[in-house]
JSON list of C-alpha atoms in Angstrom, two decimals:
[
{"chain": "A", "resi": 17, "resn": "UNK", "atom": "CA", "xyz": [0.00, 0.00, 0.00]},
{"chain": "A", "resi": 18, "resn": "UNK", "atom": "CA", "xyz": [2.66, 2.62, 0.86]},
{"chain": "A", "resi": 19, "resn": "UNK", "atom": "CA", "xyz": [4.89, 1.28, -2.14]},
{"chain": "A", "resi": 20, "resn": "UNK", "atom": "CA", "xyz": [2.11, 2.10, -4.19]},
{"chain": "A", "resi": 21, "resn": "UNK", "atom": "CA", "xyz": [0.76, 5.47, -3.02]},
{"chain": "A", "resi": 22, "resn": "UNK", "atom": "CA", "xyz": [4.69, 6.49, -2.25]},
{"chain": "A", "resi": 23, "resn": "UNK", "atom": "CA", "xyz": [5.44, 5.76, -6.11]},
{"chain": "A", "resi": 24, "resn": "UNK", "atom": "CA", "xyz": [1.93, 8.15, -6.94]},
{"chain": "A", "resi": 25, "resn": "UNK", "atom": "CA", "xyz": [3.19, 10.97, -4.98]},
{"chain": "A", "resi": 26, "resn": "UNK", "atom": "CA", "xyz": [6.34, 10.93, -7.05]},
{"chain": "A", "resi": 27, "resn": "UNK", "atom": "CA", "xyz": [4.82, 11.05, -10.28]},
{"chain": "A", "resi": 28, "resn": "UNK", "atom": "CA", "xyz": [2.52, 13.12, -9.26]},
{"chain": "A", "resi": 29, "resn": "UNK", "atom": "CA", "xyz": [5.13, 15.71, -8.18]},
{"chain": "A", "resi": 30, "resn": "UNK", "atom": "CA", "xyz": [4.84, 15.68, -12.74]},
{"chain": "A", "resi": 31, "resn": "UNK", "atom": "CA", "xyz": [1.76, 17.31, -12.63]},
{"chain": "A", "resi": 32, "resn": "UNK", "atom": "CA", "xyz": [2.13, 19.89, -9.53]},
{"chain": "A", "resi": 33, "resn": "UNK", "atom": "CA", "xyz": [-1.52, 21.19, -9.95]},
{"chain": "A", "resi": 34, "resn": "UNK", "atom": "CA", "xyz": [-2.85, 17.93, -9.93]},
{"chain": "A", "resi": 35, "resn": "UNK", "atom": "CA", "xyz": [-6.10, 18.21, -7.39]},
{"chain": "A", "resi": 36, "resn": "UNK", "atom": "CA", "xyz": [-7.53, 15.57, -4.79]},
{"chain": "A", "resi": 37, "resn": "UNK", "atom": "CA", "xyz": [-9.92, 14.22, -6.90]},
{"chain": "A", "resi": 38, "resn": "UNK", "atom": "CA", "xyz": [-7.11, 13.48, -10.06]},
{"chain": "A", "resi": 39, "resn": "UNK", "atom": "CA", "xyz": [-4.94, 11.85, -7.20]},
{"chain": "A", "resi": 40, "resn": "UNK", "atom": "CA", "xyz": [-8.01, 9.55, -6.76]},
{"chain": "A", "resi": 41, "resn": "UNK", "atom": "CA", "xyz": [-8.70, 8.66, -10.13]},
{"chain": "A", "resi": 42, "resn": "UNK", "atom": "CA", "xyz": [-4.88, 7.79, -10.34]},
{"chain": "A", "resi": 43, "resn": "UNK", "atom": "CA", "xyz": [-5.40, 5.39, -7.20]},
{"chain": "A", "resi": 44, "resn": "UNK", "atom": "CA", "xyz": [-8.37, 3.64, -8.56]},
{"chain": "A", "resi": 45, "resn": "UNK", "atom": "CA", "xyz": [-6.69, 3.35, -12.10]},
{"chain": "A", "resi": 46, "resn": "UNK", "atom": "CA", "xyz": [-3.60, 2.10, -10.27]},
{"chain": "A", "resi": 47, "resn": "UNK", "atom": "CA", "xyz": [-5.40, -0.24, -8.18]},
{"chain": "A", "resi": 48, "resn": "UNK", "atom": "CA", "xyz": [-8.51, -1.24, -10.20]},
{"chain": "A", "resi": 49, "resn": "UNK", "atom": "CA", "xyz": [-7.48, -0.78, -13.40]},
{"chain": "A", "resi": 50, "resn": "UNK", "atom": "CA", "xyz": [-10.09, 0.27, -16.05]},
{"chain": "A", "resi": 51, "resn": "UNK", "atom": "CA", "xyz": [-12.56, -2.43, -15.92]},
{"chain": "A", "resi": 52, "resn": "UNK", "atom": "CA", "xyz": [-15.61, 0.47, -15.03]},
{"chain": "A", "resi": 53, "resn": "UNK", "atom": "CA", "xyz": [-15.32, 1.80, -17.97]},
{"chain": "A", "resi": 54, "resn": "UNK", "atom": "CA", "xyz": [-16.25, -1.59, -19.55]},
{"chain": "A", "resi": 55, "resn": "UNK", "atom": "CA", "xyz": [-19.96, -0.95, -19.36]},
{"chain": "A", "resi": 56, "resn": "UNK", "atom": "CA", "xyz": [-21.30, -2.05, -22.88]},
{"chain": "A", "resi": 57, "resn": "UNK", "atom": "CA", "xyz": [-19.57, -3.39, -26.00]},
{"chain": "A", "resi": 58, "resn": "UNK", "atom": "CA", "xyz": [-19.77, -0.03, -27.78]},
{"chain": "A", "resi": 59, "resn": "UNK", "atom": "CA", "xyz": [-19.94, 2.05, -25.14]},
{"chain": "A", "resi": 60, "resn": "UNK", "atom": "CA", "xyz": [-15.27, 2.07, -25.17]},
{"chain": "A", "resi": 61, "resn": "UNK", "atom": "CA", "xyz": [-15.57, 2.22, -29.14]},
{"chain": "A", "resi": 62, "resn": "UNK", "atom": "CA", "xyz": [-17.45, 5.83, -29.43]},
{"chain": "A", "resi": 63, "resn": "UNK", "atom": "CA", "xyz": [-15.93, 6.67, -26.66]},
{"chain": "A", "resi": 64, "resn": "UNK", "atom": "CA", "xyz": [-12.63, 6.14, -28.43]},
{"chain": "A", "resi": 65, "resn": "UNK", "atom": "CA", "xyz": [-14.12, 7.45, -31.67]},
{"chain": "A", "resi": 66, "resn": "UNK", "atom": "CA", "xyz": [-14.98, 10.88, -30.37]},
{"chain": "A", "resi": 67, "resn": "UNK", "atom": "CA", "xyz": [-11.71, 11.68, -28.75]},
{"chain": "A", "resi": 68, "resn": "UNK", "atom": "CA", "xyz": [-9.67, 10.52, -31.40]},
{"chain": "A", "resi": 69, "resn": "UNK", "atom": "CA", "xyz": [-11.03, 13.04, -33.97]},
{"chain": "A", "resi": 70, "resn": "UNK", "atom": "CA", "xyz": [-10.67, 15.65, -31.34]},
{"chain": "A", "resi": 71, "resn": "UNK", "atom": "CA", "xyz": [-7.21, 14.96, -30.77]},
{"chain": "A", "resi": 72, "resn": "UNK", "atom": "CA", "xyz": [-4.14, 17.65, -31.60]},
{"chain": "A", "resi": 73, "resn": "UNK", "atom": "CA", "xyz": [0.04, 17.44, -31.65]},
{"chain": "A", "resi": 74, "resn": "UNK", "atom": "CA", "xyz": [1.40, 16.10, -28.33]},
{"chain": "A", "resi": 75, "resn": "UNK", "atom": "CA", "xyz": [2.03, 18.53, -25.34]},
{"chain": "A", "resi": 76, "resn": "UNK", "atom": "CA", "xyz": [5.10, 19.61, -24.72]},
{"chain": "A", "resi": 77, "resn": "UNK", "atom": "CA", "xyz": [7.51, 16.48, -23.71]},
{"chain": "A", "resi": 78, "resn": "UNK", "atom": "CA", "xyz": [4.21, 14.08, -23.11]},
{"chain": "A", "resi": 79, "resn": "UNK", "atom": "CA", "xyz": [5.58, 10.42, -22.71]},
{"chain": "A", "resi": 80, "resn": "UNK", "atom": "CA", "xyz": [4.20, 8.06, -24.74]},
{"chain": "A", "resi": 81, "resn": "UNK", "atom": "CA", "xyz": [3.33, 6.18, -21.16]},
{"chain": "A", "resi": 82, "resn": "UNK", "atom": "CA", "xyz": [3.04, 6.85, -17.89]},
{"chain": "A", "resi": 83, "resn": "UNK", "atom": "CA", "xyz": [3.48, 4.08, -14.78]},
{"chain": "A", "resi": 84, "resn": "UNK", "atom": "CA", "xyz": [0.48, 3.82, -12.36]},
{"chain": "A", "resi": 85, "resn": "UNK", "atom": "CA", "xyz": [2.36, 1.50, -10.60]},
{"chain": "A", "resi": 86, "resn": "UNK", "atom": "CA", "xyz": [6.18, 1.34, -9.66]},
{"chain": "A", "resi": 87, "resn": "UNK", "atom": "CA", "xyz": [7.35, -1.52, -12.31]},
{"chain": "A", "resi": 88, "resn": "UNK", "atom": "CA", "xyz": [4.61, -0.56, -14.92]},
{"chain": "A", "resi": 89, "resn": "UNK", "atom": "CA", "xyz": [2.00, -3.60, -14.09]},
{"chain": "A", "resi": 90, "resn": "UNK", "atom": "CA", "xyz": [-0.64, -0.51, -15.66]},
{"chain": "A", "resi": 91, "resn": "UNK", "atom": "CA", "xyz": [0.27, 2.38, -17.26]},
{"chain": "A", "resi": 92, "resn": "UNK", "atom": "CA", "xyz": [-1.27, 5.10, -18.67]},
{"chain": "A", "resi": 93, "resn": "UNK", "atom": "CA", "xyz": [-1.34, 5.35, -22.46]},
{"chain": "A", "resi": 94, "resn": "UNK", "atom": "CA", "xyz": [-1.17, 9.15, -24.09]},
{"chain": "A", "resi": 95, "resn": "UNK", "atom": "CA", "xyz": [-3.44, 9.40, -27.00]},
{"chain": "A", "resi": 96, "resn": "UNK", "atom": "CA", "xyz": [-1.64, 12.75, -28.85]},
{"chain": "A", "resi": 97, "resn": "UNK", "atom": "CA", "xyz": [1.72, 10.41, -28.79]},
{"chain": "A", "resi": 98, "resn": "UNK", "atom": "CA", "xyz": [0.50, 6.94, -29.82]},
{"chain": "A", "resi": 99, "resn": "UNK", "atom": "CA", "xyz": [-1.74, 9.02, -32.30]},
{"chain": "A", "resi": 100, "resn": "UNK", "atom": "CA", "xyz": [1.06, 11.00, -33.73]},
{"chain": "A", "resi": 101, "resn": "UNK", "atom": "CA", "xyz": [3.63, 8.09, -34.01]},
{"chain": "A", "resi": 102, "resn": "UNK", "atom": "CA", "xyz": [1.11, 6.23, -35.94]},
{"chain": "A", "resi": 103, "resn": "UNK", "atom": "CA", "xyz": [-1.04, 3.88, -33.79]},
{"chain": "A", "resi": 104, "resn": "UNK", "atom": "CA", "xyz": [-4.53, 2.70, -34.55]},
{"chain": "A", "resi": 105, "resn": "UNK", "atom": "CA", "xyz": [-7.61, 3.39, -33.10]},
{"chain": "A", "resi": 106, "resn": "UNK", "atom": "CA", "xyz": [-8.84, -0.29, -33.52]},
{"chain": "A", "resi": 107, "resn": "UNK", "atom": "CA", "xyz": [-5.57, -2.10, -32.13]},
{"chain": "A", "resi": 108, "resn": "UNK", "atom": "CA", "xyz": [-5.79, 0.41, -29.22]},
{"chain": "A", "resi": 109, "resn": "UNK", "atom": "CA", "xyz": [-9.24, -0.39, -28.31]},
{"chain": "A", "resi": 110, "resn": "UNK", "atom": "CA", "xyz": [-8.50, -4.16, -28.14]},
{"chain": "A", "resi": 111, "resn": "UNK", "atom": "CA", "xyz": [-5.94, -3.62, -26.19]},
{"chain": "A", "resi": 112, "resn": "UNK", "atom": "CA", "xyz": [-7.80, -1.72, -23.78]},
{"chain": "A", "resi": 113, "resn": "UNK", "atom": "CA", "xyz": [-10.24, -4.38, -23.66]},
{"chain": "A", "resi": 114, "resn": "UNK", "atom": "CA", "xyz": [-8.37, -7.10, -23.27]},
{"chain": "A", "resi": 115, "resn": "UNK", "atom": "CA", "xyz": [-6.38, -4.70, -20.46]},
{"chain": "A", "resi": 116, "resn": "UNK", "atom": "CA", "xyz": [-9.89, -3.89, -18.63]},
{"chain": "A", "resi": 117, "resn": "UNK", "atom": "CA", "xyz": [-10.65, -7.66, -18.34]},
{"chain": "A", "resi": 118, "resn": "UNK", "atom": "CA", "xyz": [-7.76, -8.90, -17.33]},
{"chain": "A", "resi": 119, "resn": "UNK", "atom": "CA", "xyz": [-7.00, -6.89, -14.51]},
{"chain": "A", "resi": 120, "resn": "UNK", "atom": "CA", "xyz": [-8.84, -7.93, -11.04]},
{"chain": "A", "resi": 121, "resn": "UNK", "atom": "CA", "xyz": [-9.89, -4.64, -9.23]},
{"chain": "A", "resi": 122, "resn": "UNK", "atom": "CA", "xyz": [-8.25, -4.25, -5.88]},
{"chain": "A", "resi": 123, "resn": "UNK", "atom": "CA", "xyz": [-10.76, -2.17, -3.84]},
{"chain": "A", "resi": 124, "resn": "UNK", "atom": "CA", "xyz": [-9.30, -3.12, -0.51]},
{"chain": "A", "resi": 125, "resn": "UNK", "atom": "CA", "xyz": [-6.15, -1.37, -1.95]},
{"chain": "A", "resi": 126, "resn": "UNK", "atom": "CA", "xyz": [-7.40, 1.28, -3.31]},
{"chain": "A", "resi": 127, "resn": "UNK", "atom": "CA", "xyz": [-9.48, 2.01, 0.14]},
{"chain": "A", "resi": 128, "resn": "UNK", "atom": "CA", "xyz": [-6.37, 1.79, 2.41]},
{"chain": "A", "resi": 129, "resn": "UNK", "atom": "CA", "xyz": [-4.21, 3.85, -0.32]},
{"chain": "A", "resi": 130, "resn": "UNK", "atom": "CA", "xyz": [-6.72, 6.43, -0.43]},
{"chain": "A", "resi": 131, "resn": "UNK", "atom": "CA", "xyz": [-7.03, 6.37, 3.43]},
{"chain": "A", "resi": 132, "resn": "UNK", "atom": "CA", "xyz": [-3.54, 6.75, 3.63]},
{"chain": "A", "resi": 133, "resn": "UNK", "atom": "CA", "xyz": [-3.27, 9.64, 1.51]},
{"chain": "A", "resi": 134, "resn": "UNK", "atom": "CA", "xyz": [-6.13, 11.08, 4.36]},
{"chain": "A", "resi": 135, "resn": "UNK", "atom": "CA", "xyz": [-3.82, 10.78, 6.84]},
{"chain": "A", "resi": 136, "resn": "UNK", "atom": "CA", "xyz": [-0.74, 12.35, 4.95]},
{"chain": "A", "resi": 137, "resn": "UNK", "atom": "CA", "xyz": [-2.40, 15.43, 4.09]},
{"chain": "A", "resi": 138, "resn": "UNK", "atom": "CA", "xyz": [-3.92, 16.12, 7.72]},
{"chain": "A", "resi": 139, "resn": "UNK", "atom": "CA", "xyz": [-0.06, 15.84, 8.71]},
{"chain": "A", "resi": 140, "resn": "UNK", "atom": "CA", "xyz": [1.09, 18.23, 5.78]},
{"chain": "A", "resi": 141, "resn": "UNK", "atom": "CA", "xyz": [-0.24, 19.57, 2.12]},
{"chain": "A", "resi": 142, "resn": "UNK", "atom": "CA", "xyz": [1.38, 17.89, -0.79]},
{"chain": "A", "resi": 143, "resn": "UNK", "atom": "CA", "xyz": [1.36, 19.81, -3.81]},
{"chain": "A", "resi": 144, "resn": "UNK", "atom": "CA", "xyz": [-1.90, 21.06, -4.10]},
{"chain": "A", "resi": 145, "resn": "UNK", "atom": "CA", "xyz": [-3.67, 18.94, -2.21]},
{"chain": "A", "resi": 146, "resn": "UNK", "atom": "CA", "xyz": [-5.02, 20.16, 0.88]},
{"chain": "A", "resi": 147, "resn": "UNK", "atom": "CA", "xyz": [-6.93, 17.77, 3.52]},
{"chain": "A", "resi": 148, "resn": "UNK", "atom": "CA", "xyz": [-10.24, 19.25, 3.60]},
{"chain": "A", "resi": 149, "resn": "UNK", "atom": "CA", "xyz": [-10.78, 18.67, 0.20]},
{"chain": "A", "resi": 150, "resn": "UNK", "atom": "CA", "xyz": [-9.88, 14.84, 0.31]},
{"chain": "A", "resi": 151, "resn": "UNK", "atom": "CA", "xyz": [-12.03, 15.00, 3.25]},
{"chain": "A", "resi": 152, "resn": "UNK", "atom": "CA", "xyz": [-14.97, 16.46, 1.28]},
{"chain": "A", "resi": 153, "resn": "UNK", "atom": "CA", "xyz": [-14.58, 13.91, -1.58]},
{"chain": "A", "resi": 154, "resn": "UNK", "atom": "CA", "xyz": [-14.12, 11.26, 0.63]},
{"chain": "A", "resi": 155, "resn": "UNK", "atom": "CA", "xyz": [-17.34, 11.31, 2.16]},
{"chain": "A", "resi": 156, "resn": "UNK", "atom": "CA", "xyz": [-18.83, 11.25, -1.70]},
{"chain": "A", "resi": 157, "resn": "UNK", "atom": "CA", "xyz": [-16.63, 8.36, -2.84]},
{"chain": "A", "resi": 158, "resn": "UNK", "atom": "CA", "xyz": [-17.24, 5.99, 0.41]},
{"chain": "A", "resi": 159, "resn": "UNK", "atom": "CA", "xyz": [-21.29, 6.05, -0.17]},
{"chain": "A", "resi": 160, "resn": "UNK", "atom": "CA", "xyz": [-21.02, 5.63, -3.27]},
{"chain": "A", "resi": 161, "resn": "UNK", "atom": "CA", "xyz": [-18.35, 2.79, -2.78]},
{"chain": "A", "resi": 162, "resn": "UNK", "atom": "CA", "xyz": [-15.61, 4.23, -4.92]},
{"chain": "A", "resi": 163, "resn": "UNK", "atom": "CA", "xyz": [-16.83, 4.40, -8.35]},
{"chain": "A", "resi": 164, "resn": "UNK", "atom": "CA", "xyz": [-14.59, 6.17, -11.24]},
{"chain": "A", "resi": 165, "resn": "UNK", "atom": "CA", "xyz": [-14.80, 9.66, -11.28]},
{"chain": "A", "resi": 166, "resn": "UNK", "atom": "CA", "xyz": [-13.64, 12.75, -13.71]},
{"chain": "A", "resi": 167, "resn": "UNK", "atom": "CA", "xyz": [-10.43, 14.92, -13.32]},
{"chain": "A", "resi": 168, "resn": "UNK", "atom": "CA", "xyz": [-11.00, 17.89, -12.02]},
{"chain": "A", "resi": 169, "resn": "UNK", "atom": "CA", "xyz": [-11.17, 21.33, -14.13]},
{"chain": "A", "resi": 170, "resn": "UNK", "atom": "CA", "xyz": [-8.00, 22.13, -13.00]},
{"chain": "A", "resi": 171, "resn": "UNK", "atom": "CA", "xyz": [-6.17, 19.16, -13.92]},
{"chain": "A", "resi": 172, "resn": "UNK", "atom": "CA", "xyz": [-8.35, 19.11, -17.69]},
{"chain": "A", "resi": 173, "resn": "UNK", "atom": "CA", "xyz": [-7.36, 22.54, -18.33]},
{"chain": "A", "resi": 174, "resn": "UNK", "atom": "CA", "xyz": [-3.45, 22.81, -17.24]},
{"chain": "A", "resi": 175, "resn": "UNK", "atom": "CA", "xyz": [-2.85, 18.99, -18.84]},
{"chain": "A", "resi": 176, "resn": "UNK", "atom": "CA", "xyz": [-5.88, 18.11, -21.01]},
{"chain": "A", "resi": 177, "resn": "UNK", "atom": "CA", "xyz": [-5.83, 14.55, -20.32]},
{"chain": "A", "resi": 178, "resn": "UNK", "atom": "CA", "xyz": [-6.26, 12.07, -23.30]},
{"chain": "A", "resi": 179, "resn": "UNK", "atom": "CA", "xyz": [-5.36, 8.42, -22.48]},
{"chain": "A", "resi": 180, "resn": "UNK", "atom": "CA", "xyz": [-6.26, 5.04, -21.58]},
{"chain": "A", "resi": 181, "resn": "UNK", "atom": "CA", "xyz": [-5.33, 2.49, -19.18]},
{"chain": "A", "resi": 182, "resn": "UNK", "atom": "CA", "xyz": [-3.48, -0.64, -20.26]},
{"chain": "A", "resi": 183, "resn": "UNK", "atom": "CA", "xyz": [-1.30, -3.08, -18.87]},
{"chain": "A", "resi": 184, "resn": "UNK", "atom": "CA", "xyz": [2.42, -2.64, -19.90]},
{"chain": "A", "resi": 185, "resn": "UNK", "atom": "CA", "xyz": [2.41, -6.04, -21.42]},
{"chain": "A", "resi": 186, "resn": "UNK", "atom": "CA", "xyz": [-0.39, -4.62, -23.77]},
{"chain": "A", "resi": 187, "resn": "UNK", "atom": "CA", "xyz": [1.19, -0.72, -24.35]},
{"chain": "A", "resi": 188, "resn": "UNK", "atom": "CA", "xyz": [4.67, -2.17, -25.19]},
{"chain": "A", "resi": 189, "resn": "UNK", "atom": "CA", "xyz": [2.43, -4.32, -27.74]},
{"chain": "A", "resi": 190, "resn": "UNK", "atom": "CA", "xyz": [1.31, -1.21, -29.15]},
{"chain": "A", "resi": 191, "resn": "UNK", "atom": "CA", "xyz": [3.96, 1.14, -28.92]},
{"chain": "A", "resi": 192, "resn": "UNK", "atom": "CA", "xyz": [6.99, -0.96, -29.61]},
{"chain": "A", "resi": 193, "resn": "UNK", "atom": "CA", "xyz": [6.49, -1.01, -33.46]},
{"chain": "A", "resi": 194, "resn": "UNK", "atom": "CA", "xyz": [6.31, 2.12, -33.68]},
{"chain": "A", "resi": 195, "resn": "UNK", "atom": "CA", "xyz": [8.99, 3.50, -32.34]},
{"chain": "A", "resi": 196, "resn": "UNK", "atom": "CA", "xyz": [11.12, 0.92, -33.30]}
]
């Protein structure tokens, strides 16, 4: 649990205006993969569809991945990147598929990581995070059970998030050819 939410705070230290509720969607994507977003067999494919045509040149330096987790188990894939290298929409969305399914959500370790982050910030603000609002979305998240939520406007604006989660096995699949 620490390993995990240690390793988060470090890359999140990438994104300094990253807000309490983009640290938790990080935590449940590290711990629980992508599997809620796995609600219908079309439902990934527009999705997919819509923010591929809306999608521009890279951001400045944007890594064609990003570890969730210390060793890369998941990893979040950058659209822009894979887009601009070359990748395709269809071997993406298979991937992310086969990614969602295959990965067994760990709520107990998303709870405790989440809790533990609590208990950091009463101690001392990290970035900018502040306590009261992980306490205010923590009372939302716990009745509804932790369920996948949105970044934050913040986070949208400043980084305008475009990617999906895979498993490294399954972005190294993708990326690999074509970057040679």
């Amino acid at each position: 649990m620490d390993n995990l939410l240690d390793f988060a705070i470090e890359q999140w230290s990438l994104t300094p205006d990253l807000q309490v509720q983009d640290a938790y969607k990080w935590l449940l994507h590290a711990a629980c993969g992508a599997d809620h977003a796995i609600t219908s067999d079309e439902g990934p494919r527009r999705w997919l569809e819509r923010e591929w045509e809306t999608l521009d040149a890279p951001l400045d330096e944007e890594p064609h991945l990003v570890e969730l987790v210390h060793g890369g188990g998941l990893v979040r894939l950058n659209l822009r990147p894979y887009k601009q290298a070359g990748g395709e929409p269809e071997a993406l969305l298979q991937a992310f598929v086969r990614s969602a399914q295959s990965v067994i959500p760990d709520k107990e370790l998303l709870r405790s990581c989440w809790q533990n982050l609590g208990n950091r910030l009463r101690a001392d603000e990290l970035f900018d995070l502040q306590h009261e609002a992980w306490i205010a979305l923590n009372e939302k998240v716990q009745q509804l059970d932790f369920p996948a939520i949105h970044h934050s406007p913040k986070y949208e604006s400043k980084y305008r998030p475009a990617y999906r989660v895979l498993t490294n096995l399954e972005a190294k699949s993708l990326i690999s050819p074509l970057l040679g």
